[in-house]
Short mmCIF file of C-alpha atoms in Angstrom, two decimals:
data_model
loop_
_atom_site.label_atom_id
_atom_site.label_comp_id
_atom_site.label_asym_id
_atom_site.label_seq_id
_atom_site.Cartn_x
_atom_site.Cartn_y
_atom_site.Cartn_z
CA MET I 1 83.85 100.28 83.22
CA THR I 2 85.54 102.26 80.45
CA LEU I 3 88.61 101.03 78.59
CA LYS I 4 90.61 103.94 79.99
CA THR I 5 89.71 103.05 83.58
CA THR I 6 90.52 99.37 83.01
CA THR I 7 93.88 100.24 81.46
CA THR I 8 94.74 102.53 84.37
CA THR I 9 93.84 99.83 86.88
CA CYS I 10 96.03 97.28 85.06
CA LYS I 11 98.95 99.70 85.03
CA ILE I 12 98.60 100.32 88.75
CA LEU I 13 98.44 96.57 89.46
CA LYS I 14 101.56 95.97 87.38
CA HIS I 15 103.34 98.84 89.12
CA PHE I 16 102.47 97.45 92.55
CA CYS I 17 103.76 93.98 91.67
CA GLU I 18 107.02 95.33 90.27
CA LYS I 19 107.64 97.35 93.42
CA ALA I 20 106.57 94.63 95.84
CA ALA I 21 108.74 91.82 94.45
CA PRO I 22 112.13 93.26 95.56
CA LEU I 23 110.67 94.12 98.97
CA CYS I 24 109.48 90.53 99.39
CA GLN I 25 112.94 89.26 98.51
CA GLN I 26 114.53 91.57 101.09
CA PHE I 27 111.98 90.40 103.66
CA LEU I 28 112.95 86.78 102.97
CA GLY I 29 116.61 87.75 103.34
CA ILE I 30 115.91 89.14 106.81
CA LEU I 31 114.11 85.96 107.87
CA LEU I 32 116.95 83.75 106.64
CA LEU I 33 119.58 85.93 108.34
CA MET I 34 117.67 85.79 111.62
CA LYS I 35 117.55 82.00 111.42
CA TYR I 36 121.28 81.85 110.72
CA ILE I 37 122.17 84.12 113.67
CA GLN I 38 119.92 82.17 116.03
CA ARG I 39 121.53 78.88 114.99
CA GLU I 40 124.97 80.36 115.58
CA GLU I 41 123.83 81.46 119.04
CA GLU I 42 123.12 77.84 119.91
CA LYS I 43 126.69 76.93 118.96
CA VAL I 44 128.04 79.75 121.14
CA LYS I 45 125.91 78.54 124.05
CA ARG I 46 127.47 75.10 123.79
CA SER I 47 130.94 76.67 123.70
CA ILE I 48 130.17 78.70 126.84
CA LYS I 49 129.04 75.56 128.61
CA ASP I 50 132.26 73.76 127.68
CA ALA I 51 134.39 76.72 128.80
CA ALA I 52 132.49 76.92 132.09
CA LYS I 53 133.23 73.26 132.81
CA LYS I 54 136.94 73.98 132.38
CA GLY I 55 136.80 77.10 134.56
CA HIS I 56 137.78 79.44 131.71
CA ARG I 57 136.09 82.59 132.95
CA ASP I 58 137.59 84.91 130.34
CA VAL I 59 136.41 82.67 127.52
CA CYS I 60 132.90 82.60 129.01
CA VAL I 61 132.80 86.39 129.15
CA VAL I 62 134.05 86.86 125.57
CA LEU I 63 131.57 84.34 124.18
CA ALA I 64 128.70 85.78 126.19
CA LYS I 65 129.47 89.26 124.84
CA GLU I 66 129.30 87.83 121.33
CA MET I 67 125.82 86.60 122.17
CA ILE I 68 124.85 90.07 123.35
CA GLN I 69 125.98 91.51 120.03
CA SER I 70 124.08 88.92 118.02
CA LYS I 71 120.91 89.44 120.08
CA ARG I 72 121.05 93.18 119.43
CA ALA I 73 121.56 92.54 115.73
CA VAL I 74 118.51 90.26 115.74
CA SER I 75 116.50 92.98 117.52
CA LYS I 76 117.31 95.38 114.68
CA LEU I 77 116.30 92.76 112.16
CA TYR I 78 112.98 92.25 113.97
CA ALA I 79 112.32 96.00 113.78
CA SER I 80 113.01 96.06 110.03
CA LYS I 81 110.93 92.93 109.55
CA ALA I 82 107.95 94.54 111.30
CA GLN I 83 108.26 97.72 109.22
CA MET I 84 108.51 95.84 105.94
CA ASN I 85 105.65 93.52 106.89
CA SER I 86 103.44 96.53 107.58
CA VAL I 87 104.17 97.98 104.13
CA LEU I 88 103.59 94.63 102.41
CA LEU I 89 100.27 94.11 104.20
CA SER I 90 99.16 97.59 103.20
CA MET I 91 100.07 96.91 99.59
CA LYS I 92 98.29 93.56 99.65
CA ASN I 93 95.10 95.18 100.95
CA GLN I 94 95.23 97.89 98.31
CA LEU I 95 95.85 95.33 95.57
CA SER I 96 92.75 93.45 96.71
CA VAL I 97 90.68 96.63 96.44
CA LEU I 98 92.08 97.32 92.98
CA ARG I 99 91.28 93.83 91.74
CA VAL I 100 87.73 94.03 93.08
CA ALA I 101 87.30 97.48 91.57
CA GLY I 102 88.57 96.21 88.22
CA ALA I 103 85.98 93.42 88.19
CA LEU I 104 83.01 95.63 89.07
CA GLN I 105 81.06 97.97 86.86
CA LYS I 106 81.98 101.61 86.97
CA SER I 107 80.36 103.43 89.88
CA THR I 108 80.96 106.51 91.95
CA GLU I 109 81.49 104.44 95.10
CA VAL I 110 84.14 102.24 93.50
CA MET I 111 86.05 105.15 92.04
CA LYS I 112 86.00 106.99 95.37
CA ALA I 113 87.30 103.87 97.12
CA MET I 114 90.13 103.59 94.62
CA GLN I 115 91.05 107.22 95.02
CA SER I 116 91.13 106.99 98.81
CA LEU I 117 92.98 103.68 99.08
CA VAL I 118 95.41 103.73 96.19
CA LYS I 119 98.10 106.12 97.38
CA ILE I 120 100.95 105.29 95.04
CA PRO I 121 103.18 108.27 95.97
CA GLU I 122 102.99 107.45 99.69
CA ILE I 123 103.90 103.81 99.15
CA GLN I 124 106.68 104.77 96.75
CA GLY I 125 108.09 107.15 99.34
CA THR I 126 108.01 104.56 102.10
CA MET I 127 109.66 101.96 99.89
CA ARG I 128 112.33 104.39 98.72
CA GLU I 129 113.25 105.13 102.32
CA LEU I 130 113.38 101.42 103.16
CA SER I 131 115.46 100.72 100.08
CA LYS I 132 117.94 103.49 100.84
CA GLU I 133 118.33 102.33 104.41
CA MET I 134 118.80 98.65 103.64
CA MET I 135 120.65 98.72 100.34
CA LYS I 136 123.12 101.56 100.93
CA ALA I 137 125.86 99.21 102.11
CA GLY I 138 123.97 95.93 102.07
CA ILE I 139 121.35 95.04 104.65
CA ILE I 140 123.45 92.48 106.50
CA GLU I 141 126.68 94.51 106.66
CA GLU I 142 124.93 97.75 107.60
CA MET I 143 122.87 96.31 110.44
CA LEU I 144 125.66 94.28 111.97
CA GLU I 145 128.28 97.03 111.64
CA ASP I 146 125.93 99.58 113.21
CA THR I 147 125.34 97.23 116.12
CA PHE I 148 129.02 96.56 116.74
CA GLU I 149 130.08 100.20 116.38
CA SER I 150 127.42 101.41 118.79
CA MET I 151 128.60 98.89 121.36
CA GLU I 152 132.28 99.82 120.97
CA ASP I 153 131.52 103.49 121.56
CA ASP I 154 129.35 102.87 124.61
CA ASP I 155 131.26 103.62 127.85
CA GLU I 156 128.70 101.71 129.90
CA MET I 157 128.93 98.61 127.72
CA GLU I 158 131.21 96.71 130.11
CA GLU I 159 128.91 97.03 133.11
CA ALA I 160 125.82 96.13 131.11
CA ALA I 161 127.65 93.29 129.40
CA GLU I 162 128.82 91.78 132.68
CA ALA I 163 125.23 91.72 133.94
CA GLU I 164 124.11 90.11 130.71
CA VAL I 165 126.98 87.63 130.93
CA ASP I 166 125.81 86.54 134.38
CA LYS I 167 122.27 86.15 133.10
CA ILE I 168 123.30 84.13 130.06
CA LEU I 169 125.59 81.88 132.10
CA PHE I 170 122.83 81.28 134.63
CA GLU I 171 120.36 80.36 131.88
CA ILE I 172 122.53 78.06 129.79
CA THR I 173 123.97 76.19 132.78
CA ALA I 174 120.50 75.64 134.30
CA GLY I 175 121.35 77.70 137.39
CA ALA I 176 124.69 76.01 138.09
CA LEU I 177 126.43 79.34 137.51
CA GLY I 178 125.12 82.66 138.69
CA LYS I 179 128.25 84.47 137.57
CA ALA I 180 131.21 83.61 135.36
CA PRO I 181 133.09 80.95 137.36
CA SER I 182 136.64 80.73 138.62
CA LYS I 183 136.25 76.95 138.55
CA VAL I 184 133.40 74.50 138.20
CA THR I 185 133.91 71.34 140.21
CA ASP I 186 130.56 69.62 139.84
CA ALA I 187 129.30 68.29 136.56
CA LEU I 188 126.96 70.71 134.89
CA PRO I 189 123.41 69.48 134.21
CA GLU I 190 122.71 68.36 130.67
CA MET I 191 120.77 70.93 128.71
CA GLU I 192 117.57 69.93 126.98
CA PRO I 193 116.68 71.55 123.67
CA PRO I 194 114.82 74.74 124.65
CA ALA I 195 111.17 74.76 123.66
CA ALA I 196 111.35 78.48 122.98
CA ALA I 197 114.09 78.01 120.40
CA ALA I 198 112.09 75.29 118.66
CA ALA I 199 108.99 77.47 118.64
CA SER I 200 110.99 80.39 117.24
CA GLU I 201 112.37 78.22 114.43
CA ASP I 202 108.87 76.94 113.60
CA GLU I 203 107.60 80.51 113.52
CA SER I 204 110.44 81.52 111.21
CA GLU I 205 109.63 78.65 108.84
CA GLU I 206 105.98 79.74 108.79
CA ASP I 207 107.02 83.35 108.07
CA ILE I 208 109.13 82.24 105.11
CA GLU I 209 106.33 80.08 103.71
CA GLU I 210 103.86 82.93 104.18
CA MET I 211 106.16 85.37 102.40
CA HIS I 212 106.57 82.98 99.46
CA SER I 213 102.77 82.83 99.26
CA ARG I 214 102.48 86.62 99.33
CA LEU I 215 105.08 86.98 96.61
CA ALA I 216 103.23 84.47 94.45
CA ALA I 217 99.94 86.26 95.11
CA LEU I 218 101.39 89.62 94.12
CA ARG I 219 102.71 88.16 90.88
CA SER I 220 99.40 86.48 90.00
#
């Protein structure tokens, strides 16, 4: 392989790593924010249970609506996470091809593969769009504010929220409440730690560890 080709490959590798590092950091920020919101949801669930025992219907409704807002915020974060993960995987695959191409002798097949797979302008464009969207006002503030504003402007929010309130109350009180209560006379069943929540937290930990590994791999 000629010196010029090797130098070009090295420049492309360096460029990829420089562009990928901030994206990895933003990805980690999303994962940590999702974990934080989900932990706060568990606290709200306990508060709803306590309010239900005391027959405080209005409190139950307000807290349940907060859970609806947080769940919608998490849904947006999941969408951004999936989009960023797709870009990072694509970059990782292209980096692998570049590294293999750099280690092989010059050949028509290798050069064609590099030309077809290394699409720097496309990746730059995708990352610019992601960066504009997430960094304009800060990823956390923008996503949460968008969620809350869309809910405030929705005329049908109350009806949908009431249905969701009933569902949440039914779930967190183990069926003791089908709807927000006027008064609860019997003791509510004790809630066991949900397996789904534990599995979600384990998955989040694995995602964070995997992203640290990817970031290290891109820098190597």
